[in-house]
Amino acid sequence: MAATLSSTPVWKAQTRDLKSDLDLTRDELSYILELTEKVKSTPARYAKSLDRRYLTLLFEKPSLRTRLTFELAIKQLGGDSVTVIGPIGDREPLKDVARNLDRWTNGIVARVFEQQTIDDLASWSRVPVINALSDLYHPCQALADIFTLRERFTNLKGLKLAFIGDGNNVAHSLMLCCARLEMEFRVACPRGYEPNPRIVEQARAFGGTVVVTSDPREAVFSADAVYTDVWASMGQESEAEERLRIFEPFQVNESLMAAGPSHMVFMHCLPAKRGQEVTDEVTECPNSIMFDQAENRLHAQKALLLMMLD
Ligand code: CP
Ligand code: NVA
């Protein structure tokens, strides 16, 4: 099925992981976007694609969208999943957990505190491991977001995405995907909260334009989309109060929206803290596409699973 959708090479299924966006070549990323469109428009065609395939979902942190869209995606593709909530590797070594799970299930989806946990799961398990958010990356979110931009603007090449706030996991994944697809990525953050310089270099090495600034207005000038995320991510709760003060000039509000073009869309991975990184007016404005992003988590993850497991 996969080979008929594109002439570009497809992953050798079951031998690869999605530890981070770095695992996706440009062709693979384009292929996922193409397949997401097919899966979204003709879901019934894929209703048995994961027949008798089972996945383990591991969650060290809370989730609404990621957990439910993976569970639903797997079921709607004809497979099933089991979910474990809690720390991975506390009760027994992670290398043993990985080698139990790969005897029972065909893939592992994991949301973790440390990227090292994803890397270790991938190196010990014989089945694909998908990163469902770590301290460094959120690749499944970025796939849905880029697909949402493609739906809105058709052509991705040359689009300008401005990210305002913490140069963290979501920003890293978006930056890497934008760079792969010849989009311009601008990130405005308080000093000391810039993206990881190693990941910025990796994005630039893909040929992408990445602008790092501390001026939100510079970032949104002529941008096609503005994106934000919470100021204190899961695991940073103790810093929340201090971050409120530091990030205050980085709120996406009507004044910042007015500094961009009238067609500029507003994006958020959710959950949103209204009154902090974004105002209620902006989340509810006609240019807000954050619920399209949430919907597309389902379709993009179906495409990812098909590519890895079908
Ligand atoms: N955007 C996102 O990953 O949402 P959850 O934390 O609810 O999964
Ligand atoms: N940066 C946020 C994203 C939540 C989807 C976090 O890691 O908590």
CSV table of C-alpha atoms and ligand atoms in Angstrom, one decimal:
chain,number,residue,atom,x,y,z
A,1,MET,CA,0.0,0.0,0.0
A,2,ALA,CA,2.7,2.4,1.0
A,3,ALA,CA,4.7,2.1,-2.2
A,4,THR,CA,1.8,3.3,-4.4
A,5,LEU,CA,1.5,6.6,-2.6
A,6,SER,CA,4.9,8.1,-3.5
A,7,SER,CA,7.9,7.3,-5.5
A,8,THR,CA,10.1,8.4,-2.6
A,9,PRO,CA,11.8,5.7,-0.6
A,10,VAL,CA,9.9,4.4,2.5
A,11,TRP,CA,11.4,3.2,5.7
A,12,LYS,CA,12.3,-0.4,6.1
A,13,ALA,CA,9.5,-1.0,8.6
A,14,GLN,CA,10.3,-2.4,12.1
A,15,THR,CA,13.9,-1.6,12.0
A,16,ARG,CA,13.7,2.1,12.7
A,17,ASP,CA,12.6,4.4,15.6
A,18,LEU,CA,11.3,7.9,15.9
A,19,LYS,CA,13.6,9.0,18.8
A,20,SER,CA,13.6,12.5,17.5
A,21,ASP,CA,12.8,14.5,14.3
A,22,LEU,CA,16.4,13.9,13.3
A,23,ASP,CA,15.4,10.3,12.4
A,24,LEU,CA,13.2,11.6,9.6
A,25,THR,CA,14.8,12.4,6.2
A,26,ARG,CA,13.2,15.0,4.1
A,27,ASP,CA,11.7,12.3,1.9
A,28,GLU,CA,10.3,10.4,4.8
A,29,LEU,CA,8.8,13.6,6.2
A,30,SER,CA,7.2,14.5,2.9
A,31,TYR,CA,5.9,10.9,2.7
A,32,ILE,CA,4.2,11.1,6.1
A,33,LEU,CA,2.5,14.4,5.1
A,34,GLU,CA,1.3,12.8,1.9
A,35,LEU,CA,0.1,9.7,3.7
A,36,THR,CA,-1.6,11.8,6.4
A,37,GLU,CA,-3.7,13.4,3.8
A,38,LYS,CA,-4.8,10.0,2.4
A,39,VAL,CA,-5.6,8.6,5.8
A,40,LYS,CA,-7.6,11.7,6.8
A,41,SER,CA,-9.7,11.7,3.6
A,42,THR,CA,-10.2,7.9,3.3
A,43,PRO,CA,-10.0,6.4,6.8
A,44,ALA,CA,-12.0,3.3,6.0
A,45,ARG,CA,-9.3,2.2,3.5
A,46,TYR,CA,-6.9,1.7,6.5
A,47,ALA,CA,-9.3,0.1,8.9
A,48,LYS,CA,-7.5,-3.2,8.9
A,49,SER,CA,-4.0,-2.1,8.3
A,50,LEU,CA,-2.8,-2.9,11.8
A,51,ASP,CA,-4.8,-6.1,12.2
A,52,ARG,CA,-3.3,-8.1,15.1
A,53,ARG,CA,-0.7,-5.5,15.8
A,54,TYR,CA,-0.4,-4.3,19.4
A,55,LEU,CA,1.5,-1.4,20.8
A,56,THR,CA,2.6,-0.5,24.3
A,57,LEU,CA,2.0,3.1,25.4
A,58,LEU,CA,4.3,4.3,28.3
A,59,PHE,CA,3.5,7.6,30.0
A,60,GLU,CA,5.8,9.0,32.6
A,61,LYS,CA,3.9,12.4,32.3
A,62,PRO,CA,0.2,13.4,31.9
A,63,SER,CA,-1.4,13.6,28.5
A,64,LEU,CA,-4.8,14.2,26.9
A,65,ARG,CA,-4.1,14.5,23.2
A,66,THR,CA,-1.1,12.3,22.7
A,67,ARG,CA,-2.5,9.4,24.7
A,68,LEU,CA,-6.0,9.5,23.2
A,69,THR,CA,-4.9,10.1,19.6
A,70,PHE,CA,-2.5,7.2,19.8
A,71,GLU,CA,-5.1,4.9,21.4
A,72,LEU,CA,-7.7,5.9,18.8
A,73,ALA,CA,-5.3,5.8,15.9
A,74,ILE,CA,-4.2,2.3,16.7
A,75,LYS,CA,-7.8,1.1,17.2
A,76,GLN,CA,-9.1,2.8,14.0
A,77,LEU,CA,-6.3,1.1,12.1
A,78,GLY,CA,-7.5,-2.3,13.4
A,79,GLY,CA,-4.8,-2.8,16.1
A,80,ASP,CA,-4.9,-2.5,19.9
A,81,SER,CA,-2.7,-1.1,22.6
A,82,VAL,CA,-1.9,-1.4,26.3
A,83,THR,CA,-1.0,1.6,28.4
A,84,VAL,CA,1.3,1.9,31.4
A,85,ILE,CA,1.4,5.1,33.4
A,86,GLY,CA,4.3,5.9,35.8
A,87,PRO,CA,8.0,6.0,35.9
A,88,ILE,CA,9.9,3.7,33.5
A,89,GLY,CA,12.8,1.8,34.9
A,90,ASP,CA,12.1,2.3,38.7
A,91,ARG,CA,11.0,-1.2,39.5
A,92,GLU,CA,13.4,-3.0,37.2
A,93,PRO,CA,16.1,-1.9,34.8
A,94,LEU,CA,14.9,-0.1,31.7
A,95,LYS,CA,16.8,-2.6,29.5
A,96,ASP,CA,14.7,-5.4,31.0
A,97,VAL,CA,11.4,-3.4,30.5
A,98,ALA,CA,12.4,-2.9,26.8
A,99,ARG,CA,13.1,-6.6,26.3
A,100,ASN,CA,9.8,-7.6,27.9
A,101,LEU,CA,7.7,-5.3,25.8
A,102,ASP,CA,9.3,-6.3,22.5
A,103,ARG,CA,8.2,-9.9,23.2
A,104,TRP,CA,4.6,-9.0,23.5
A,105,THR,CA,4.0,-5.9,21.4
A,106,ASN,CA,5.0,-4.6,17.9
A,107,GLY,CA,6.0,-1.1,19.0
A,108,ILE,CA,6.5,1.2,21.9
A,109,VAL,CA,5.2,4.8,22.2
A,110,ALA,CA,6.8,6.6,25.2
A,111,ARG,CA,6.4,9.9,26.9
A,112,VAL,CA,9.4,10.5,29.2
A,113,PHE,CA,11.2,13.0,31.3
A,114,GLU,CA,14.6,12.4,29.7
A,115,GLN,CA,15.5,11.9,26.1
A,116,GLN,CA,18.0,9.3,27.3
A,117,THR,CA,15.1,7.0,28.3
A,118,ILE,CA,13.8,7.1,24.7
A,119,ASP,CA,17.3,6.4,23.4
A,120,ASP,CA,17.8,3.5,25.8
A,121,LEU,CA,14.4,2.0,25.0
A,122,ALA,CA,15.3,2.1,21.3
A,123,SER,CA,18.6,0.6,21.8
A,124,TRP,CA,17.4,-2.3,23.9
A,125,SER,CA,14.1,-3.1,22.2
A,126,ARG,CA,13.8,-5.0,18.9
A,127,VAL,CA,10.6,-3.2,18.0
A,128,PRO,CA,10.1,0.5,16.9
A,129,VAL,CA,10.1,3.1,19.6
A,130,ILE,CA,8.2,6.4,19.0
A,131,ASN,CA,9.0,9.5,21.1
A,132,ALA,CA,5.7,10.9,22.4
A,133,LEU,CA,7.5,13.8,24.1
A,134,SER,CA,10.7,14.1,26.0
A,135,ASP,CA,12.6,17.0,27.5
A,136,LEU,CA,14.2,17.7,24.1
A,137,TYR,CA,11.7,16.8,21.4
A,138,HIS,CA,8.0,16.3,20.6
A,139,PRO,CA,8.2,14.9,17.0
A,140,CYS,CA,4.6,13.6,16.8
A,141,GLN,CA,3.3,17.2,17.6
A,142,ALA,CA,5.5,18.6,14.9
A,143,LEU,CA,4.2,16.2,12.3
A,144,ALA,CA,0.6,17.2,13.0
A,145,ASP,CA,1.5,20.9,13.1
A,146,ILE,CA,3.4,20.9,9.8
A,147,PHE,CA,0.5,18.9,8.2
A,148,THR,CA,-1.9,21.6,9.6
A,149,LEU,CA,0.2,24.3,7.9
A,150,ARG,CA,0.2,22.4,4.7
A,151,GLU,CA,-3.7,22.1,4.8
A,152,ARG,CA,-3.9,25.9,5.4
A,153,PHE,CA,-1.2,27.2,3.0
A,154,THR,CA,-0.8,24.2,0.5
A,155,ASN,CA,2.9,25.1,-0.2
A,156,LEU,CA,5.2,24.8,2.8
A,157,LYS,CA,8.4,26.0,1.1
A,158,GLY,CA,9.2,29.5,2.1
A,159,LEU,CA,6.5,29.7,4.8
A,160,LYS,CA,7.6,31.6,7.9
A,161,LEU,CA,6.8,30.2,11.3
A,162,ALA,CA,7.4,32.4,14.4
A,163,PHE,CA,7.7,30.6,17.8
A,164,ILE,CA,7.3,32.8,20.8
A,165,GLY,CA,8.3,31.6,24.3
A,166,ASP,CA,10.4,28.8,25.6
A,167,GLY,CA,13.0,27.3,23.2
A,168,ASN,CA,12.1,23.8,24.5
A,169,ASN,CA,11.0,20.4,23.2
A,170,VAL,CA,8.1,21.7,20.9
A,171,ALA,CA,10.3,24.5,19.5
A,172,HIS,CA,13.1,22.0,18.8
A,173,SER,CA,10.9,19.6,16.9
A,174,LEU,CA,9.3,22.4,14.8
A,175,MET,CA,12.7,23.9,14.0
A,176,LEU,CA,14.1,20.6,12.7
A,177,CYS,CA,11.0,19.9,10.6
A,178,CYS,CA,10.8,23.4,9.2
A,179,ALA,CA,14.5,23.2,8.2
A,180,ARG,CA,14.0,19.9,6.4
A,181,LEU,CA,11.1,21.4,4.4
A,182,GLU,CA,12.7,24.8,3.5
A,183,MET,CA,10.5,26.8,5.8
A,184,GLU,CA,11.9,29.7,7.8
A,185,PHE,CA,11.8,29.3,11.6
A,186,ARG,CA,12.1,32.3,13.9
A,187,VAL,CA,12.1,31.8,17.6
A,188,ALA,CA,11.8,34.7,20.1
A,189,CYS,CA,12.7,33.8,23.7
A,190,PRO,CA,13.9,35.5,26.8
A,191,ARG,CA,17.7,35.4,27.2
A,192,GLY,CA,18.7,32.1,28.8
A,193,TYR,CA,15.7,30.3,27.4
A,194,GLU,CA,16.9,30.0,23.8
A,195,PRO,CA,16.7,26.6,22.0
A,196,ASN,CA,19.6,24.2,22.5
A,197,PRO,CA,22.4,25.5,20.3
A,198,ARG,CA,23.3,22.0,19.2
A,199,ILE,CA,19.8,21.5,17.8
A,200,VAL,CA,19.9,25.0,16.2
A,201,GLU,CA,23.1,23.9,14.4
A,202,GLN,CA,21.6,20.6,13.3
A,203,ALA,CA,18.6,22.5,11.8
A,204,ARG,CA,20.9,24.9,10.0
A,205,ALA,CA,23.0,22.0,8.8
A,206,PHE,CA,19.8,20.8,7.0
A,207,GLY,CA,20.0,24.1,5.1
A,208,GLY,CA,17.2,25.7,7.1
A,209,THR,CA,16.9,29.4,8.0
A,210,VAL,CA,16.7,29.6,11.8
A,211,VAL,CA,16.5,33.1,13.4
A,212,VAL,CA,16.9,33.3,17.2
A,213,THR,CA,15.9,36.6,18.7
A,214,SER,CA,14.7,38.1,21.9
A,215,ASP,CA,12.2,40.4,20.1
A,216,PRO,CA,8.7,38.8,19.5
A,217,ARG,CA,7.8,41.6,17.1
A,218,GLU,CA,10.8,40.9,14.9
A,219,ALA,CA,9.8,37.2,14.9
A,220,VAL,CA,6.2,37.8,13.8
A,221,PHE,CA,7.0,40.5,11.2
A,222,SER,CA,5.8,39.0,7.9
A,223,ALA,CA,5.2,35.6,9.5
A,224,ASP,CA,2.6,33.2,8.2
A,225,ALA,CA,2.1,31.5,11.6
A,226,VAL,CA,2.8,32.3,15.2
A,227,TYR,CA,3.1,29.5,17.7
A,228,THR,CA,3.4,29.3,21.4
A,229,ASP,CA,3.7,26.8,24.2
A,230,VAL,CA,3.4,26.9,28.0
A,231,TRP,CA,6.1,28.8,29.8
A,232,ALA,CA,6.7,26.0,32.4
A,233,SER,CA,6.7,22.6,30.8
A,234,MET,CA,5.8,19.3,32.6
A,235,GLY,CA,8.6,18.7,35.1
A,236,GLN,CA,9.4,22.5,35.5
A,237,GLU,CA,6.6,23.2,37.9
A,238,SER,CA,9.0,24.5,40.6
A,239,GLU,CA,10.1,27.3,38.2
A,240,ALA,CA,6.6,28.3,37.2
A,241,GLU,CA,6.5,31.5,39.3
A,242,GLU,CA,9.9,32.7,38.2
A,243,ARG,CA,9.1,32.0,34.6
A,244,LEU,CA,5.8,34.0,34.8
A,245,ARG,CA,7.9,37.1,35.4
A,246,ILE,CA,10.6,36.3,32.9
A,247,PHE,CA,8.3,35.4,30.0
A,248,GLU,CA,5.7,38.1,30.5
A,249,PRO,CA,6.9,40.2,27.5
A,250,PHE,CA,6.5,37.1,25.3
A,251,GLN,CA,2.7,36.7,25.6
A,252,VAL,CA,0.9,36.2,22.3
A,253,ASN,CA,-1.9,38.8,22.6
A,254,GLU,CA,-3.8,41.0,20.2
A,255,SER,CA,-1.1,43.6,20.1
A,256,LEU,CA,1.5,41.0,18.9
A,257,MET,CA,-1.0,39.5,16.4
A,258,ALA,CA,-1.4,43.0,15.0
A,259,ALA,CA,2.4,43.2,14.5
A,260,GLY,CA,2.1,40.3,12.0
A,261,PRO,CA,0.2,40.2,8.7
A,262,SER,CA,-3.6,39.8,8.8
A,263,HIS,CA,-3.4,36.2,7.4
A,264,MET,CA,-1.0,35.1,10.2
A,265,VAL,CA,-2.5,32.0,11.9
A,266,PHE,CA,-2.2,31.3,15.6
A,267,MET,CA,-1.0,27.9,16.7
A,268,HIS,CA,-0.6,26.1,20.1
A,269,CYS,CA,0.2,22.5,20.9
A,270,LEU,CA,-2.1,22.6,23.9
A,271,PRO,CA,-2.7,22.5,26.8
A,272,ALA,CA,-2.8,26.4,26.9
A,273,LYS,CA,-2.5,28.6,30.0
A,274,ARG,CA,-4.7,31.5,29.0
A,275,GLY,CA,-3.6,34.8,30.5
A,276,GLN,CA,0.0,33.5,30.4
A,277,GLU,CA,1.6,32.6,27.1
A,278,VAL,CA,-1.6,33.5,25.2
A,279,THR,CA,-4.7,35.5,25.8
A,280,ASP,CA,-8.2,34.0,25.6
A,281,GLU,CA,-9.0,36.5,22.7
A,282,VAL,CA,-6.2,35.1,20.6
A,283,THR,CA,-7.1,31.4,21.2
A,284,GLU,CA,-10.6,32.2,20.2
A,285,CYS,CA,-9.9,34.4,17.2
A,286,PRO,CA,-10.8,33.4,13.7
A,287,ASN,CA,-7.1,32.9,12.8
A,288,SER,CA,-6.6,30.3,15.6
A,289,ILE,CA,-6.0,26.8,14.2
A,290,MET,CA,-5.1,25.1,17.4
A,291,PHE,CA,-8.0,22.6,17.3
A,292,ASP,CA,-7.1,21.7,13.7
A,293,GLN,CA,-3.6,20.9,15.1
A,294,ALA,CA,-5.2,18.7,17.8
A,295,GLU,CA,-7.4,16.9,15.3
A,296,ASN,CA,-4.5,16.3,13.0
A,297,ARG,CA,-2.5,14.5,15.8
A,298,LEU,CA,-4.8,11.6,15.1
A,299,HIS,CA,-4.3,11.5,11.3
A,300,ALA,CA,-0.6,12.2,11.4
A,301,GLN,CA,0.1,9.5,14.0
A,302,LYS,CA,-1.9,7.0,11.9
A,303,ALA,CA,0.4,7.8,8.9
A,304,LEU,CA,3.4,7.4,11.2
A,305,LEU,CA,2.2,4.0,12.5
A,306,LEU,CA,1.4,2.8,9.0
A,307,MET,CA,4.9,3.8,7.8
A,308,MET,CA,6.6,2.0,10.8
A,309,LEU,CA,4.4,-1.0,11.2
A,310,ASP,CA,2.3,-1.8,8.1
B,1,CP,N1,0.1,18.6,22.8
B,1,CP,C1,0.2,17.5,23.5
B,1,CP,O1,1.1,16.7,23.4
B,1,CP,O2,-0.9,17.3,24.4
B,1,CP,P1,-0.9,16.3,25.6
B,1,CP,O3,0.1,16.7,26.6
B,1,CP,O4,-2.3,16.4,26.2
B,1,CP,O5,-0.6,14.9,25.1
B,2,NVA,N1,6.5,22.0,26.4
B,2,NVA,C1,5.3,21.3,26.9
B,2,NVA,C2,4.5,20.6,25.8
B,2,NVA,C3,3.2,20.0,26.2
B,2,NVA,C4,2.6,19.3,25.1
B,2,NVA,C5,5.7,20.3,27.9
B,2,NVA,O1,6.7,19.6,27.7
B,2,NVA,O2,5.1,20.2,29.0
